[in-house]
């Protein structure tokens, strides 16, 4: 499955905020960008969309930065997808653009429903656990 670069960056930025959720200080855009290897200017635009969607809160000033608006276990990958792309694959949208009698329409509708189900079931808390477990595995590759 392909996701846009913008959505990929948004997911990584939200993961960074989930990793920092237990810390008292907010995360600055530059810190998030550096940790997740996201171009800072692009991240600034993404942060605006995430804030508008109510997924993060931001504070200006010397102690400013960004935080998750809700605990990581209350924010799903689907929530982030909707904030950035509008929605995970949408069977209704596909039906509106359907050409004639497409024999694959039912298959694509099932794929869309399955995708939406998966991204709505996985939270940032789960992604934080997955991320931490990968970081704790030593890498012996040469």
PDB file of C-alpha atoms in Angstrom:
ATOM      1  CA  UNK A   1       0.000   0.000   0.000  1.00  0.00           C
ATOM      2  CA  UNK A   2       1.243   3.470  -0.828  1.00  0.00           C
ATOM      3  CA  UNK A   3       0.719   6.497   1.380  1.00  0.00           C
ATOM      4  CA  UNK A   4       1.623  10.044   0.524  1.00  0.00           C
ATOM      5  CA  UNK A   5       4.875  11.535   1.802  1.00  0.00           C
ATOM      6  CA  UNK A   6       2.789  14.076   3.697  1.00  0.00           C
ATOM      7  CA  UNK A   7       0.860  11.366   5.547  1.00  0.00           C
ATOM      8  CA  UNK A   8       4.069   9.451   6.246  1.00  0.00           C
ATOM      9  CA  UNK A   9       5.632  12.574   7.779  1.00  0.00           C
ATOM     10  CA  UNK A  10       2.487  13.265   9.820  1.00  0.00           C
ATOM     11  CA  UNK A  11       2.496   9.708  11.186  1.00  0.00           C
ATOM     12  CA  UNK A  12       6.163   9.971  12.161  1.00  0.00           C
ATOM     13  CA  UNK A  13       5.645  13.377  13.781  1.00  0.00           C
ATOM     14  CA  UNK A  14       2.723  12.016  15.809  1.00  0.00           C
ATOM     15  CA  UNK A  15       4.806   8.989  16.782  1.00  0.00           C
ATOM     16  CA  UNK A  16       7.504  11.344  18.075  1.00  0.00           C
ATOM     17  CA  UNK A  17       4.901  13.183  20.153  1.00  0.00           C
ATOM     18  CA  UNK A  18       3.614   9.843  21.471  1.00  0.00           C
ATOM     19  CA  UNK A  19       7.147   8.860  22.478  1.00  0.00           C
ATOM     20  CA  UNK A  20       7.433  12.172  24.352  1.00  0.00           C
ATOM     21  CA  UNK A  21       3.905  12.068  25.803  1.00  0.00           C
ATOM     22  CA  UNK A  22       5.102  11.319  29.341  1.00  0.00           C
ATOM     23  CA  UNK A  23       7.583  14.194  29.399  1.00  0.00           C
ATOM     24  CA  UNK A  24       6.528  17.489  30.987  1.00  0.00           C
ATOM     25  CA  UNK A  25       7.932  19.697  28.219  1.00  0.00           C
ATOM     26  CA  UNK A  26       6.445  20.244  24.780  1.00  0.00           C
ATOM     27  CA  UNK A  27       8.372  19.231  21.657  1.00  0.00           C
ATOM     28  CA  UNK A  28       9.543  21.949  19.323  1.00  0.00           C
ATOM     29  CA  UNK A  29       9.029  21.555  15.588  1.00  0.00           C
ATOM     30  CA  UNK A  30      12.786  21.517  14.975  1.00  0.00           C
ATOM     31  CA  UNK A  31      13.260  18.674  17.493  1.00  0.00           C
ATOM     32  CA  UNK A  32      10.495  16.583  15.927  1.00  0.00           C
ATOM     33  CA  UNK A  33      11.892  17.227  12.456  1.00  0.00           C
ATOM     34  CA  UNK A  34      15.413  16.247  13.489  1.00  0.00           C
ATOM     35  CA  UNK A  35      14.382  13.083  15.371  1.00  0.00           C
ATOM     36  CA  UNK A  36      12.093  11.831  12.612  1.00  0.00           C
ATOM     37  CA  UNK A  37      14.118  13.157   9.643  1.00  0.00           C
ATOM     38  CA  UNK A  38      11.317  15.367   8.335  1.00  0.00           C
ATOM     39  CA  UNK A  39      12.006  18.635   6.472  1.00  0.00           C
ATOM     40  CA  UNK A  40      11.163  21.335   9.028  1.00  0.00           C
ATOM     41  CA  UNK A  41       9.258  23.609   6.623  1.00  0.00           C
ATOM     42  CA  UNK A  42       7.084  20.721   5.481  1.00  0.00           C
ATOM     43  CA  UNK A  43       6.475  19.711   9.093  1.00  0.00           C
ATOM     44  CA  UNK A  44       5.329  23.226   9.967  1.00  0.00           C
ATOM     45  CA  UNK A  45       2.485  22.923   7.445  1.00  0.00           C
ATOM     46  CA  UNK A  46       1.565  19.449   8.685  1.00  0.00           C
ATOM     47  CA  UNK A  47       1.453  20.667  12.296  1.00  0.00           C
ATOM     48  CA  UNK A  48      -1.172  23.241  11.308  1.00  0.00           C
ATOM     49  CA  UNK A  49      -3.421  20.500   9.908  1.00  0.00           C
ATOM     50  CA  UNK A  50      -2.932  18.262  12.939  1.00  0.00           C
ATOM     51  CA  UNK A  51      -3.772  21.175  15.248  1.00  0.00           C
ATOM     52  CA  UNK A  52      -6.909  22.041  13.241  1.00  0.00           C
ATOM     53  CA  UNK A  53      -8.007  18.403  13.514  1.00  0.00           C
ATOM     54  CA  UNK A  54      -7.647  18.571  17.294  1.00  0.00           C
ATOM     55  CA  UNK A  55      -4.905  15.944  17.437  1.00  0.00           C
ATOM     56  CA  UNK A  56      -2.205  18.210  18.872  1.00  0.00           C
ATOM     57  CA  UNK A  57      -2.051  21.357  20.948  1.00  0.00           C
ATOM     58  CA  UNK A  58       0.626  23.964  20.472  1.00  0.00           C
ATOM     59  CA  UNK A  59       2.042  26.688  22.641  1.00  0.00           C
ATOM     60  CA  UNK A  60       4.124  29.652  21.537  1.00  0.00           C
ATOM     61  CA  UNK A  61       7.008  31.180  23.384  1.00  0.00           C
ATOM     62  CA  UNK A  62      10.276  30.135  25.010  1.00  0.00           C
ATOM     63  CA  UNK A  63       8.703  27.014  26.552  1.00  0.00           C
ATOM     64  CA  UNK A  64       6.458  26.429  23.558  1.00  0.00           C
ATOM     65  CA  UNK A  65       6.091  23.443  21.328  1.00  0.00           C
ATOM     66  CA  UNK A  66       3.607  20.708  20.554  1.00  0.00           C
ATOM     67  CA  UNK A  67       1.918  17.952  22.536  1.00  0.00           C
ATOM     68  CA  UNK A  68      -0.711  15.345  21.780  1.00  0.00           C
ATOM     69  CA  UNK A  69      -4.211  16.647  22.494  1.00  0.00           C
ATOM     70  CA  UNK A  70      -5.223  13.246  23.879  1.00  0.00           C
ATOM     71  CA  UNK A  71      -3.342  10.282  25.318  1.00  0.00           C
ATOM     72  CA  UNK A  72      -1.611   8.074  22.701  1.00  0.00           C
ATOM     73  CA  UNK A  73      -4.067   5.222  23.287  1.00  0.00           C
ATOM     74  CA  UNK A  74      -6.922   7.511  22.191  1.00  0.00           C
ATOM     75  CA  UNK A  75      -5.464   8.534  18.818  1.00  0.00           C
ATOM     76  CA  UNK A  76      -5.581   6.031  15.967  1.00  0.00           C
ATOM     77  CA  UNK A  77      -3.635   5.928  12.740  1.00  0.00           C
ATOM     78  CA  UNK A  78      -7.025   6.448  11.065  1.00  0.00           C
ATOM     79  CA  UNK A  79      -7.496   9.723  12.988  1.00  0.00           C
ATOM     80  CA  UNK A  80      -4.206  11.007  11.607  1.00  0.00           C
ATOM     81  CA  UNK A  81      -5.014   9.737   8.112  1.00  0.00           C
ATOM     82  CA  UNK A  82      -8.323  11.618   8.158  1.00  0.00           C
ATOM     83  CA  UNK A  83      -6.647  14.812   9.371  1.00  0.00           C
ATOM     84  CA  UNK A  84      -4.119  14.771   6.543  1.00  0.00           C
ATOM     85  CA  UNK A  85      -5.771  12.983   3.613  1.00  0.00           C
ATOM     86  CA  UNK A  86      -9.452  13.359   4.411  1.00  0.00           C
ATOM     87  CA  UNK A  87     -10.082   9.658   4.989  1.00  0.00           C
ATOM     88  CA  UNK A  88      -8.631   6.199   4.521  1.00  0.00           C
ATOM     89  CA  UNK A  89      -9.779   4.605   1.261  1.00  0.00           C
ATOM     90  CA  UNK A  90     -13.478   5.307   0.912  1.00  0.00           C
ATOM     91  CA  UNK A  91     -15.772   2.777  -0.790  1.00  0.00           C
ATOM     92  CA  UNK A  92     -18.452   5.462  -1.247  1.00  0.00           C
ATOM     93  CA  UNK A  93     -16.021   7.687  -3.151  1.00  0.00           C
ATOM     94  CA  UNK A  94     -15.039   4.776  -5.375  1.00  0.00           C
ATOM     95  CA  UNK A  95     -18.725   4.025  -6.044  1.00  0.00           C
ATOM     96  CA  UNK A  96     -19.284   7.612  -7.183  1.00  0.00           C
ATOM     97  CA  UNK A  97     -16.481   7.316  -9.733  1.00  0.00           C
ATOM     98  CA  UNK A  98     -17.378   3.770 -10.796  1.00  0.00           C
ATOM     99  CA  UNK A  99     -17.301   3.197 -14.542  1.00  0.00           C
ATOM    100  CA  UNK A 100     -20.028   1.003 -15.877  1.00  0.00           C
ATOM    101  CA  UNK A 101     -20.263  -2.496 -14.529  1.00  0.00           C
ATOM    102  CA  UNK A 102     -16.833  -2.974 -12.917  1.00  0.00           C
ATOM    103  CA  UNK A 103     -16.533  -6.625 -11.849  1.00  0.00           C
ATOM    104  CA  UNK A 104     -13.809  -5.676  -9.339  1.00  0.00           C
ATOM    105  CA  UNK A 105     -15.859  -3.022  -7.517  1.00  0.00           C
ATOM    106  CA  UNK A 106     -16.808  -5.376  -4.664  1.00  0.00           C
ATOM    107  CA  UNK A 107     -13.173  -6.423  -4.222  1.00  0.00           C
ATOM    108  CA  UNK A 108     -11.955  -2.816  -3.988  1.00  0.00           C
ATOM    109  CA  UNK A 109     -14.759  -1.985  -1.548  1.00  0.00           C
ATOM    110  CA  UNK A 110     -13.659  -4.890   0.675  1.00  0.00           C
ATOM    111  CA  UNK A 111     -10.038  -3.720   0.507  1.00  0.00           C
ATOM    112  CA  UNK A 112     -11.096  -0.185   1.485  1.00  0.00           C
ATOM    113  CA  UNK A 113     -13.175  -1.428   4.425  1.00  0.00           C
ATOM    114  CA  UNK A 114     -10.350  -3.684   5.610  1.00  0.00           C
ATOM    115  CA  UNK A 115      -7.813  -0.850   5.386  1.00  0.00           C
ATOM    116  CA  UNK A 116     -10.049   1.517   7.335  1.00  0.00           C
ATOM    117  CA  UNK A 117     -10.617  -1.176   9.956  1.00  0.00           C
ATOM    118  CA  UNK A 118      -6.885  -1.746  10.441  1.00  0.00           C
ATOM    119  CA  UNK A 119      -5.865   1.916  10.662  1.00  0.00           C
ATOM    120  CA  UNK A 120      -8.715   2.658  13.070  1.00  0.00           C
ATOM    121  CA  UNK A 121      -7.668  -0.223  15.342  1.00  0.00           C
ATOM    122  CA  UNK A 122      -3.991   0.742  15.692  1.00  0.00           C
ATOM    123  CA  UNK A 123      -3.241   3.582  18.115  1.00  0.00           C
ATOM    124  CA  UNK A 124      -0.201   5.724  18.705  1.00  0.00           C
ATOM    125  CA  UNK A 125       0.349   3.826  21.955  1.00  0.00           C
ATOM    126  CA  UNK A 126       0.652   0.612  19.944  1.00  0.00           C
ATOM    127  CA  UNK A 127       3.003   2.274  17.472  1.00  0.00           C
ATOM    128  CA  UNK A 128       5.137   3.593  20.340  1.00  0.00           C
ATOM    129  CA  UNK A 129       5.445   0.039  21.697  1.00  0.00           C
ATOM    130  CA  UNK A 130       6.390  -1.275  18.262  1.00  0.00           C
ATOM    131  CA  UNK A 131       8.946   1.498  17.830  1.00  0.00           C
ATOM    132  CA  UNK A 132      10.509   0.901  21.253  1.00  0.00           C
ATOM    133  CA  UNK A 133      10.752  -2.854  20.714  1.00  0.00           C
ATOM    134  CA  UNK A 134      12.604  -2.324  17.429  1.00  0.00           C
ATOM    135  CA  UNK A 135      15.035   0.116  19.034  1.00  0.00           C
ATOM    136  CA  UNK A 136      15.913  -2.349  21.767  1.00  0.00           C
ATOM    137  CA  UNK A 137      16.970  -5.065  19.314  1.00  0.00           C
ATOM    138  CA  UNK A 138      20.720  -4.915  18.623  1.00  0.00           C
ATOM    139  CA  UNK A 139      21.707  -4.537  14.992  1.00  0.00           C
ATOM    140  CA  UNK A 140      24.666  -6.706  14.070  1.00  0.00           C
ATOM    141  CA  UNK A 141      24.590  -6.057  10.339  1.00  0.00           C
ATOM    142  CA  UNK A 142      27.793  -4.965   8.655  1.00  0.00           C
TER     143      UNK A 142
END
